[in-house]
Amino acid sequence: MKYHHIGFSRTDLGREPVKIALLSGEPERSHYIAQNYLQDVKLLSEYRGLHSYLGYLANGIPILAATSGIGAPSLSIVVNELISVGIEKIIRVGTCGSIQPHVLVGNIVISQAALCRQGAANEIAPLEYPASADPFITVALVEAARDLTINYHLGVTASVDTFYEGQERIASSANPHLLRKLKGITEEYRNLGVLNYEMEAGTLFKMGGVYNFAAGCVCGVVAQRTVGEDIILENKHLAVETAIKVALRAAVTIFTD
């Protein structure tokens, strides 16, 4: 059976079980991973812009480069169907905005847990259910960053549902008015030691706990929110490339352990 949203079935993955997926918000990132890092690549689906590719790492490990779309509702659908076709480990490869001055654009953030402010997650598990990454994937990501001598930060991520209001963007938003509960939220999170904003990890982590799969997240930093609201486009490719390399190296470790 082909699953409605991801557009492929377990049988489309071939005889060899595929256990690991790298999940990106952008279809362009999934395509980039497949074309630049995988061998014998097969396009599985482009339905709804949720591009998915089956390929192999240099040592023959089968892996999916899949697309979640933007935000937790889209991710929750894709992840549900990926688990249904046999995926057991998912690493989100994303982008994020730093809210700490020492977490610089071009660095990566490895999320060990998420402050989860996401409606989709609340329909999967209660608000108080922990949104924590799989410890073994997290350690593999940290070791990969160290082996590659990449500047990384390990800590708590704020996963929110909206890019503008939810991340306290005013100057760059069409809506200059924030709800009272969101005014000053970035400083509040900074004081709690939260490293960054992004939009998917919290729901992914809660799904990992409920669905019984291993989830991890590595994001390239593309905005420095202690300075301004904008994404630094000239640094985006480098940040993403770094996150991809860390995720792929960790995938090899996870598969062989």
PDB file of C-alpha atoms in Angstrom:
ATOM      1  CA  MET A   1       0.000   0.000   0.000  1.00  0.00           C
ATOM      2  CA  LYS A   2       1.316   3.430  -0.963  1.00  0.00           C
ATOM      3  CA  TYR A   3       0.842   5.885   1.871  1.00  0.00           C
ATOM      4  CA  HIS A   4      -1.183   8.884   0.830  1.00  0.00           C
ATOM      5  CA  HIS A   5       1.168  11.714   1.772  1.00  0.00           C
ATOM      6  CA  ILE A   6       4.685  10.297   1.368  1.00  0.00           C
ATOM      7  CA  GLY A   7       3.575   8.597  -1.860  1.00  0.00           C
ATOM      8  CA  PHE A   8       5.368   5.266  -1.497  1.00  0.00           C
ATOM      9  CA  SER A   9       5.019   1.917   0.224  1.00  0.00           C
ATOM     10  CA  ARG A  10       7.264  -0.476   2.114  1.00  0.00           C
ATOM     11  CA  THR A  11       7.699  -2.563  -1.033  1.00  0.00           C
ATOM     12  CA  ASP A  12       9.034   0.487  -2.919  1.00  0.00           C
ATOM     13  CA  LEU A  13      12.045   0.380  -0.579  1.00  0.00           C
ATOM     14  CA  GLY A  14      13.177  -2.984  -1.968  1.00  0.00           C
ATOM     15  CA  ARG A  15      14.115  -6.193  -0.214  1.00  0.00           C
ATOM     16  CA  GLU A  16      16.725  -4.700   2.125  1.00  0.00           C
ATOM     17  CA  PRO A  17      15.129  -3.066   5.181  1.00  0.00           C
ATOM     18  CA  VAL A  18      15.596   0.717   5.350  1.00  0.00           C
ATOM     19  CA  LYS A  19      15.772   1.829   8.971  1.00  0.00           C
ATOM     20  CA  ILE A  20      17.171   5.381   8.910  1.00  0.00           C
ATOM     21  CA  ALA A  21      15.763   8.613   7.468  1.00  0.00           C
ATOM     22  CA  LEU A  22      17.240  12.091   7.289  1.00  0.00           C
ATOM     23  CA  LEU A  23      14.268  14.449   7.436  1.00  0.00           C
ATOM     24  CA  SER A  24      14.453  18.001   6.091  1.00  0.00           C
ATOM     25  CA  GLY A  25      11.836  20.709   5.972  1.00  0.00           C
ATOM     26  CA  GLU A  26      12.781  21.794   2.456  1.00  0.00           C
ATOM     27  CA  PRO A  27      12.421  19.473  -0.566  1.00  0.00           C
ATOM     28  CA  GLU A  28      15.500  21.169  -2.009  1.00  0.00           C
ATOM     29  CA  ARG A  29      17.558  19.994   0.978  1.00  0.00           C
ATOM     30  CA  SER A  30      16.379  16.407   0.606  1.00  0.00           C
ATOM     31  CA  HIS A  31      17.275  16.541  -3.089  1.00  0.00           C
ATOM     32  CA  TYR A  32      20.686  18.045  -2.273  1.00  0.00           C
ATOM     33  CA  ILE A  33      21.471  15.276   0.227  1.00  0.00           C
ATOM     34  CA  ALA A  34      20.406  12.588  -2.250  1.00  0.00           C
ATOM     35  CA  GLN A  35      22.339  13.986  -5.194  1.00  0.00           C
ATOM     36  CA  ASN A  36      25.536  14.937  -3.371  1.00  0.00           C
ATOM     37  CA  TYR A  37      25.938  12.319  -0.645  1.00  0.00           C
ATOM     38  CA  LEU A  38      24.057   9.182  -1.642  1.00  0.00           C
ATOM     39  CA  GLN A  39      24.694   6.514  -4.261  1.00  0.00           C
ATOM     40  CA  ASP A  40      22.265   4.641  -6.536  1.00  0.00           C
ATOM     41  CA  VAL A  41      19.568   7.186  -5.748  1.00  0.00           C
ATOM     42  CA  LYS A  42      15.934   6.405  -6.501  1.00  0.00           C
ATOM     43  CA  LEU A  43      13.201   9.047  -6.387  1.00  0.00           C
ATOM     44  CA  LEU A  44      10.306   7.596  -4.413  1.00  0.00           C
ATOM     45  CA  SER A  45       7.807  10.458  -4.591  1.00  0.00           C
ATOM     46  CA  GLU A  46       7.405  14.187  -5.199  1.00  0.00           C
ATOM     47  CA  TYR A  47       3.768  14.303  -4.100  1.00  0.00           C
ATOM     48  CA  ARG A  48       2.755  17.540  -2.330  1.00  0.00           C
ATOM     49  CA  GLY A  49       6.380  18.684  -2.442  1.00  0.00           C
ATOM     50  CA  LEU A  50       7.286  15.981   0.071  1.00  0.00           C
ATOM     51  CA  HIS A  51      10.226  14.692  -1.962  1.00  0.00           C
ATOM     52  CA  SER A  52      11.664  11.383  -0.790  1.00  0.00           C
ATOM     53  CA  TYR A  53      14.738   9.578  -2.084  1.00  0.00           C
ATOM     54  CA  LEU A  54      16.161   6.152  -1.384  1.00  0.00           C
ATOM     55  CA  GLY A  55      19.933   5.902  -1.615  1.00  0.00           C
ATOM     56  CA  TYR A  56      23.003   4.318  -0.109  1.00  0.00           C
ATOM     57  CA  LEU A  57      25.964   5.624   1.820  1.00  0.00           C
ATOM     58  CA  ALA A  58      29.470   4.704   0.629  1.00  0.00           C
ATOM     59  CA  ASN A  59      29.546   1.632   2.886  1.00  0.00           C
ATOM     60  CA  GLY A  60      26.262   0.340   1.456  1.00  0.00           C
ATOM     61  CA  ILE A  61      23.947   1.539   4.224  1.00  0.00           C
ATOM     62  CA  PRO A  62      20.447   2.209   2.812  1.00  0.00           C
ATOM     63  CA  ILE A  63      18.976   5.526   3.892  1.00  0.00           C
ATOM     64  CA  LEU A  64      16.064   7.811   3.072  1.00  0.00           C
ATOM     65  CA  ALA A  65      16.392  11.516   2.387  1.00  0.00           C
ATOM     66  CA  ALA A  66      12.839  12.673   3.040  1.00  0.00           C
ATOM     67  CA  THR A  67      10.928  15.947   3.355  1.00  0.00           C
ATOM     68  CA  SER A  68       8.719  16.901   6.295  1.00  0.00           C
ATOM     69  CA  GLY A  69       7.406  20.225   5.028  1.00  0.00           C
ATOM     70  CA  ILE A  70       7.233  23.293   7.265  1.00  0.00           C
ATOM     71  CA  GLY A  71       6.072  22.916  10.833  1.00  0.00           C
ATOM     72  CA  ALA A  72       4.806  20.252  13.185  1.00  0.00           C
ATOM     73  CA  PRO A  73       1.447  19.350  11.557  1.00  0.00           C
ATOM     74  CA  SER A  74       3.118  18.439   8.268  1.00  0.00           C
ATOM     75  CA  LEU A  75       5.972  16.656  10.026  1.00  0.00           C
ATOM     76  CA  SER A  76       3.559  14.607  12.143  1.00  0.00           C
ATOM     77  CA  ILE A  77       1.885  13.187   9.028  1.00  0.00           C
ATOM     78  CA  VAL A  78       5.160  12.353   7.284  1.00  0.00           C
ATOM     79  CA  VAL A  79       6.697  10.758  10.369  1.00  0.00           C
ATOM     80  CA  ASN A  80       3.605   8.632  10.993  1.00  0.00           C
ATOM     81  CA  GLU A  81       3.821   7.232   7.473  1.00  0.00           C
ATOM     82  CA  LEU A  82       7.610   6.775   7.575  1.00  0.00           C
ATOM     83  CA  ILE A  83       7.249   4.639  10.684  1.00  0.00           C
ATOM     84  CA  SER A  84       4.551   2.659   8.885  1.00  0.00           C
ATOM     85  CA  VAL A  85       7.008   1.731   6.085  1.00  0.00           C
ATOM     86  CA  GLY A  86       9.603   0.506   8.585  1.00  0.00           C
ATOM     87  CA  ILE A  87      11.771   3.511   9.511  1.00  0.00           C
ATOM     88  CA  GLU A  88      13.138   3.142  13.046  1.00  0.00           C
ATOM     89  CA  LYS A  89      15.506   6.133  13.365  1.00  0.00           C
ATOM     90  CA  ILE A  90      14.937   9.700  12.187  1.00  0.00           C
ATOM     91  CA  ILE A  91      17.398  12.586  12.254  1.00  0.00           C
ATOM     92  CA  ARG A  92      15.956  15.996  11.502  1.00  0.00           C
ATOM     93  CA  VAL A  93      18.415  18.098   9.490  1.00  0.00           C
ATOM     94  CA  GLY A  94      17.152  21.636   9.755  1.00  0.00           C
ATOM     95  CA  THR A  95      17.857  25.313  10.222  1.00  0.00           C
ATOM     96  CA  CYS A  96      17.295  27.477  13.252  1.00  0.00           C
ATOM     97  CA  GLY A  97      17.687  30.899  14.782  1.00  0.00           C
ATOM     98  CA  SER A  98      20.024  31.364  17.719  1.00  0.00           C
ATOM     99  CA  ILE A  99      18.771  33.208  20.793  1.00  0.00           C
ATOM    100  CA  GLN A 100      22.095  33.048  22.643  1.00  0.00           C
ATOM    101  CA  PRO A 101      24.996  35.404  21.814  1.00  0.00           C
ATOM    102  CA  HIS A 102      27.577  32.596  21.893  1.00  0.00           C
ATOM    103  CA  VAL A 103      25.651  30.453  19.370  1.00  0.00           C
ATOM    104  CA  LEU A 104      26.831  31.987  16.121  1.00  0.00           C
ATOM    105  CA  VAL A 105      25.496  31.918  12.582  1.00  0.00           C
ATOM    106  CA  GLY A 106      27.168  29.011  10.790  1.00  0.00           C
ATOM    107  CA  ASN A 107      27.412  26.897  13.976  1.00  0.00           C
ATOM    108  CA  ILE A 108      25.167  23.901  14.525  1.00  0.00           C
ATOM    109  CA  VAL A 109      22.802  23.123  17.388  1.00  0.00           C
ATOM    110  CA  ILE A 110      22.245  19.530  18.468  1.00  0.00           C
ATOM    111  CA  SER A 111      18.977  19.353  20.397  1.00  0.00           C
ATOM    112  CA  GLN A 112      18.949  17.073  23.418  1.00  0.00           C
ATOM    113  CA  ALA A 113      15.396  18.153  24.286  1.00  0.00           C
ATOM    114  CA  ALA A 114      12.788  20.695  23.264  1.00  0.00           C
ATOM    115  CA  LEU A 115      10.634  23.231  24.986  1.00  0.00           C
ATOM    116  CA  CYS A 116       7.597  22.142  22.996  1.00  0.00           C
ATOM    117  CA  ARG A 117       5.004  24.825  22.240  1.00  0.00           C
ATOM    118  CA  GLN A 118       3.262  22.986  19.430  1.00  0.00           C
ATOM    119  CA  GLY A 119      -0.395  22.122  18.938  1.00  0.00           C
ATOM    120  CA  ALA A 120       0.327  18.992  16.911  1.00  0.00           C
ATOM    121  CA  ALA A 121       2.427  17.557  19.723  1.00  0.00           C
ATOM    122  CA  ASN A 122      -0.421  18.064  22.190  1.00  0.00           C
ATOM    123  CA  GLU A 123      -2.615  15.779  20.089  1.00  0.00           C
ATOM    124  CA  ILE A 124       0.033  13.051  20.273  1.00  0.00           C
ATOM    125  CA  ALA A 125       0.941  13.324  23.957  1.00  0.00           C
ATOM    126  CA  PRO A 126       0.000  15.605  26.877  1.00  0.00           C
ATOM    127  CA  LEU A 127       1.697  18.948  27.358  1.00  0.00           C
ATOM    128  CA  GLU A 128       3.784  17.593  30.241  1.00  0.00           C
ATOM    129  CA  TYR A 129       5.043  14.576  28.240  1.00  0.00           C
ATOM    130  CA  PRO A 130       8.822  15.065  27.783  1.00  0.00           C
ATOM    131  CA  ALA A 131      10.044  16.103  24.352  1.00  0.00           C
ATOM    132  CA  SER A 132      13.493  14.517  24.518  1.00  0.00           C
ATOM    133  CA  ALA A 133      15.804  13.249  21.807  1.00  0.00           C
ATOM    134  CA  ASP A 134      17.076   9.701  21.699  1.00  0.00           C
ATOM    135  CA  PRO A 135      20.297   9.718  23.786  1.00  0.00           C
ATOM    136  CA  PHE A 136      22.205   7.401  21.465  1.00  0.00           C
ATOM    137  CA  ILE A 137      21.454   9.477  18.363  1.00  0.00           C
ATOM    138  CA  THR A 138      22.333  12.623  20.304  1.00  0.00           C
ATOM    139  CA  VAL A 139      25.706  11.208  21.369  1.00  0.00           C
ATOM    140  CA  ALA A 140      26.364  10.057  17.787  1.00  0.00           C
ATOM    141  CA  LEU A 141      25.664  13.590  16.519  1.00  0.00           C
ATOM    142  CA  VAL A 142      27.994  15.119  19.131  1.00  0.00           C
ATOM    143  CA  GLU A 143      30.764  12.647  18.325  1.00  0.00           C
ATOM    144  CA  ALA A 144      30.327  13.320  14.607  1.00  0.00           C
ATOM    145  CA  ALA A 145      30.644  17.080  15.155  1.00  0.00           C
ATOM    146  CA  ARG A 146      33.784  16.543  17.239  1.00  0.00           C
ATOM    147  CA  ASP A 147      35.329  14.204  14.671  1.00  0.00           C
ATOM    148  CA  LEU A 148      34.669  16.772  11.937  1.00  0.00           C
ATOM    149  CA  THR A 149      35.932  19.656  14.164  1.00  0.00           C
ATOM    150  CA  ILE A 150      32.666  21.522  13.711  1.00  0.00           C
ATOM    151  CA  ASN A 151      31.498  24.191  16.138  1.00  0.00           C
ATOM    152  CA  TYR A 152      28.440  22.722  17.815  1.00  0.00           C
ATOM    153  CA  HIS A 153      26.201  23.514  20.766  1.00  0.00           C
ATOM    154  CA  LEU A 154      24.244  20.899  22.711  1.00  0.00           C
ATOM    155  CA  GLY A 155      21.165  21.892  24.647  1.00  0.00           C
ATOM    156  CA  VAL A 156      17.476  22.717  24.717  1.00  0.00           C
ATOM    157  CA  THR A 157      15.622  23.986  21.649  1.00  0.00           C
ATOM    158  CA  ALA A 158      12.395  26.002  21.595  1.00  0.00           C
ATOM    159  CA  SER A 159      10.042  24.353  19.107  1.00  0.00           C
ATOM    160  CA  VAL A 160       7.170  26.652  18.192  1.00  0.00           C
ATOM    161  CA  ASP A 161       4.383  26.624  15.626  1.00  0.00           C
ATOM    162  CA  THR A 162       4.861  29.959  13.891  1.00  0.00           C
ATOM    163  CA  PHE A 163       7.839  31.650  12.282  1.00  0.00           C
ATOM    164  CA  TYR A 164       6.775  35.208  12.995  1.00  0.00           C
ATOM    165  CA  GLU A 165       4.564  35.674  16.065  1.00  0.00           C
ATOM    166  CA  GLY A 166       5.759  32.528  17.821  1.00  0.00           C
ATOM    167  CA  GLN A 167       9.399  33.553  17.512  1.00  0.00           C
ATOM    168  CA  GLU A 168       8.638  37.148  18.548  1.00  0.00           C
ATOM    169  CA  ARG A 169       9.337  38.658  15.136  1.00  0.00           C
ATOM    170  CA  ILE A 170       7.838  42.120  14.784  1.00  0.00           C
ATOM    171  CA  ALA A 171      10.009  44.230  12.456  1.00  0.00           C
ATOM    172  CA  SER A 172       9.929  41.679   9.625  1.00  0.00           C
ATOM    173  CA  SER A 173       6.300  40.602  10.126  1.00  0.00           C
ATOM    174  CA  ALA A 174       3.107  41.811   8.466  1.00  0.00           C
ATOM    175  CA  ASN A 175       1.634  41.766  11.974  1.00  0.00           C
ATOM    176  CA  PRO A 176       3.350  44.221  14.331  1.00  0.00           C
ATOM    177  CA  HIS A 177       1.090  43.224  17.229  1.00  0.00           C
ATOM    178  CA  LEU A 178       1.953  40.321  19.527  1.00  0.00           C
ATOM    179  CA  LEU A 179      -0.197  38.625  22.105  1.00  0.00           C
ATOM    180  CA  ARG A 180       0.795  39.711  25.590  1.00  0.00           C
ATOM    181  CA  LYS A 181       2.064  36.229  26.441  1.00  0.00           C
ATOM    182  CA  LEU A 182       4.574  36.406  23.568  1.00  0.00           C
ATOM    183  CA  LYS A 183       6.046  39.809  24.376  1.00  0.00           C
ATOM    184  CA  GLY A 184       9.499  39.251  25.853  1.00  0.00           C
ATOM    185  CA  ILE A 185       9.322  35.482  25.316  1.00  0.00           C
ATOM    186  CA  THR A 186      12.722  35.335  23.587  1.00  0.00           C
ATOM    187  CA  GLU A 187      14.493  36.952  26.539  1.00  0.00           C
ATOM    188  CA  GLU A 188      12.614  34.648  28.879  1.00  0.00           C
ATOM    189  CA  TYR A 189      13.801  31.602  26.948  1.00  0.00           C
ATOM    190  CA  ARG A 190      17.342  33.002  26.788  1.00  0.00           C
ATOM    191  CA  ASN A 191      17.374  33.299  30.565  1.00  0.00           C
ATOM    192  CA  LEU A 192      16.243  29.656  30.782  1.00  0.00           C
ATOM    193  CA  GLY A 193      19.279  28.614  28.761  1.00  0.00           C
ATOM    194  CA  VAL A 194      17.346  27.729  25.609  1.00  0.00           C
ATOM    195  CA  LEU A 195      19.678  27.864  22.605  1.00  0.00           C
ATOM    196  CA  ASN A 196      17.517  28.353  19.551  1.00  0.00           C
ATOM    197  CA  TYR A 197      14.161  28.549  17.816  1.00  0.00           C
ATOM    198  CA  GLU A 198      12.917  26.031  15.254  1.00  0.00           C
ATOM    199  CA  MET A 199       9.571  24.509  14.285  1.00  0.00           C
ATOM    200  CA  GLU A 200       9.653  20.705  14.243  1.00  0.00           C
ATOM    201  CA  ALA A 201      11.914  19.016  16.816  1.00  0.00           C
ATOM    202  CA  GLY A 202       9.540  19.037  19.779  1.00  0.00           C
ATOM    203  CA  THR A 203       6.818  17.149  17.945  1.00  0.00           C
ATOM    204  CA  LEU A 204       9.384  14.773  16.427  1.00  0.00           C
ATOM    205  CA  PHE A 205      10.766  13.979  19.894  1.00  0.00           C
ATOM    206  CA  LYS A 206       7.321  13.380  21.411  1.00  0.00           C
ATOM    207  CA  MET A 207       6.416  11.128  18.499  1.00  0.00           C
ATOM    208  CA  GLY A 208       9.634   9.192  19.079  1.00  0.00           C
ATOM    209  CA  GLY A 209       8.550   8.441  22.622  1.00  0.00           C
ATOM    210  CA  VAL A 210       4.966   7.541  21.765  1.00  0.00           C
ATOM    211  CA  TYR A 211       5.671   5.643  18.525  1.00  0.00           C
ATOM    212  CA  ASN A 212       8.805   3.955  19.901  1.00  0.00           C
ATOM    213  CA  PHE A 213      11.390   5.135  17.379  1.00  0.00           C
ATOM    214  CA  ALA A 214      14.702   6.951  17.888  1.00  0.00           C
ATOM    215  CA  ALA A 215      14.685  10.670  17.039  1.00  0.00           C
ATOM    216  CA  GLY A 216      17.444  13.250  16.873  1.00  0.00           C
ATOM    217  CA  CYS A 217      17.880  16.778  15.538  1.00  0.00           C
ATOM    218  CA  VAL A 218      20.775  18.844  14.207  1.00  0.00           C
ATOM    219  CA  CYS A 219      20.210  22.354  12.859  1.00  0.00           C
ATOM    220  CA  GLY A 220      22.441  24.855  11.129  1.00  0.00           C
ATOM    221  CA  VAL A 221      22.198  28.338  12.634  1.00  0.00           C
ATOM    222  CA  VAL A 222      21.021  30.819   9.984  1.00  0.00           C
ATOM    223  CA  ALA A 223      19.823  33.731  12.146  1.00  0.00           C
ATOM    224  CA  GLN A 224      21.211  35.462  15.214  1.00  0.00           C
ATOM    225  CA  ARG A 225      18.201  36.738  17.126  1.00  0.00           C
ATOM    226  CA  THR A 226      20.272  38.686  19.651  1.00  0.00           C
ATOM    227  CA  VAL A 227      21.163  40.984  16.722  1.00  0.00           C
ATOM    228  CA  GLY A 228      18.184  40.961  14.370  1.00  0.00           C
ATOM    229  CA  GLU A 229      15.280  39.015  12.891  1.00  0.00           C
ATOM    230  CA  ASP A 230      16.549  38.224   9.415  1.00  0.00           C
ATOM    231  CA  ILE A 231      17.980  34.985   8.079  1.00  0.00           C
ATOM    232  CA  ILE A 232      21.575  35.508   6.956  1.00  0.00           C
ATOM    233  CA  LEU A 233      21.219  34.022   3.487  1.00  0.00           C
ATOM    234  CA  GLU A 234      24.895  34.213   2.572  1.00  0.00           C
ATOM    235  CA  ASN A 235      25.692  31.870   5.470  1.00  0.00           C
ATOM    236  CA  LYS A 236      22.761  29.493   5.034  1.00  0.00           C
ATOM    237  CA  HIS A 237      24.419  27.047   2.626  1.00  0.00           C
ATOM    238  CA  LEU A 238      27.463  26.576   4.851  1.00  0.00           C
ATOM    239  CA  ALA A 239      25.345  26.075   7.965  1.00  0.00           C
ATOM    240  CA  VAL A 240      23.122  23.526   6.236  1.00  0.00           C
ATOM    241  CA  GLU A 241      26.063  21.713   4.655  1.00  0.00           C
ATOM    242  CA  THR A 242      27.671  21.373   8.073  1.00  0.00           C
ATOM    243  CA  ALA A 243      24.489  19.968   9.616  1.00  0.00           C
ATOM    244  CA  ILE A 244      24.162  17.456   6.761  1.00  0.00           C
ATOM    245  CA  LYS A 245      27.720  16.199   7.205  1.00  0.00           C
ATOM    246  CA  VAL A 246      27.192  15.707  10.925  1.00  0.00           C
ATOM    247  CA  ALA A 247      23.907  13.868  10.392  1.00  0.00           C
ATOM    248  CA  LEU A 248      25.361  11.542   7.768  1.00  0.00           C
ATOM    249  CA  ARG A 249      28.388  10.682   9.886  1.00  0.00           C
ATOM    250  CA  ALA A 250      26.119   9.998  12.846  1.00  0.00           C
ATOM    251  CA  ALA A 251      23.914   7.784  10.662  1.00  0.00           C
ATOM    252  CA  VAL A 252      26.869   5.532   9.899  1.00  0.00           C
ATOM    253  CA  THR A 253      27.627   5.212  13.619  1.00  0.00           C
ATOM    254  CA  ILE A 254      23.998   4.483  14.473  1.00  0.00           C
ATOM    255  CA  PHE A 255      23.735   1.813  11.785  1.00  0.00           C
ATOM    256  CA  THR A 256      26.908   0.002  12.754  1.00  0.00           C
ATOM    257  CA  ASP A 257      26.409   0.075  16.555  1.00  0.00           C
TER     258      ASP A 257
END
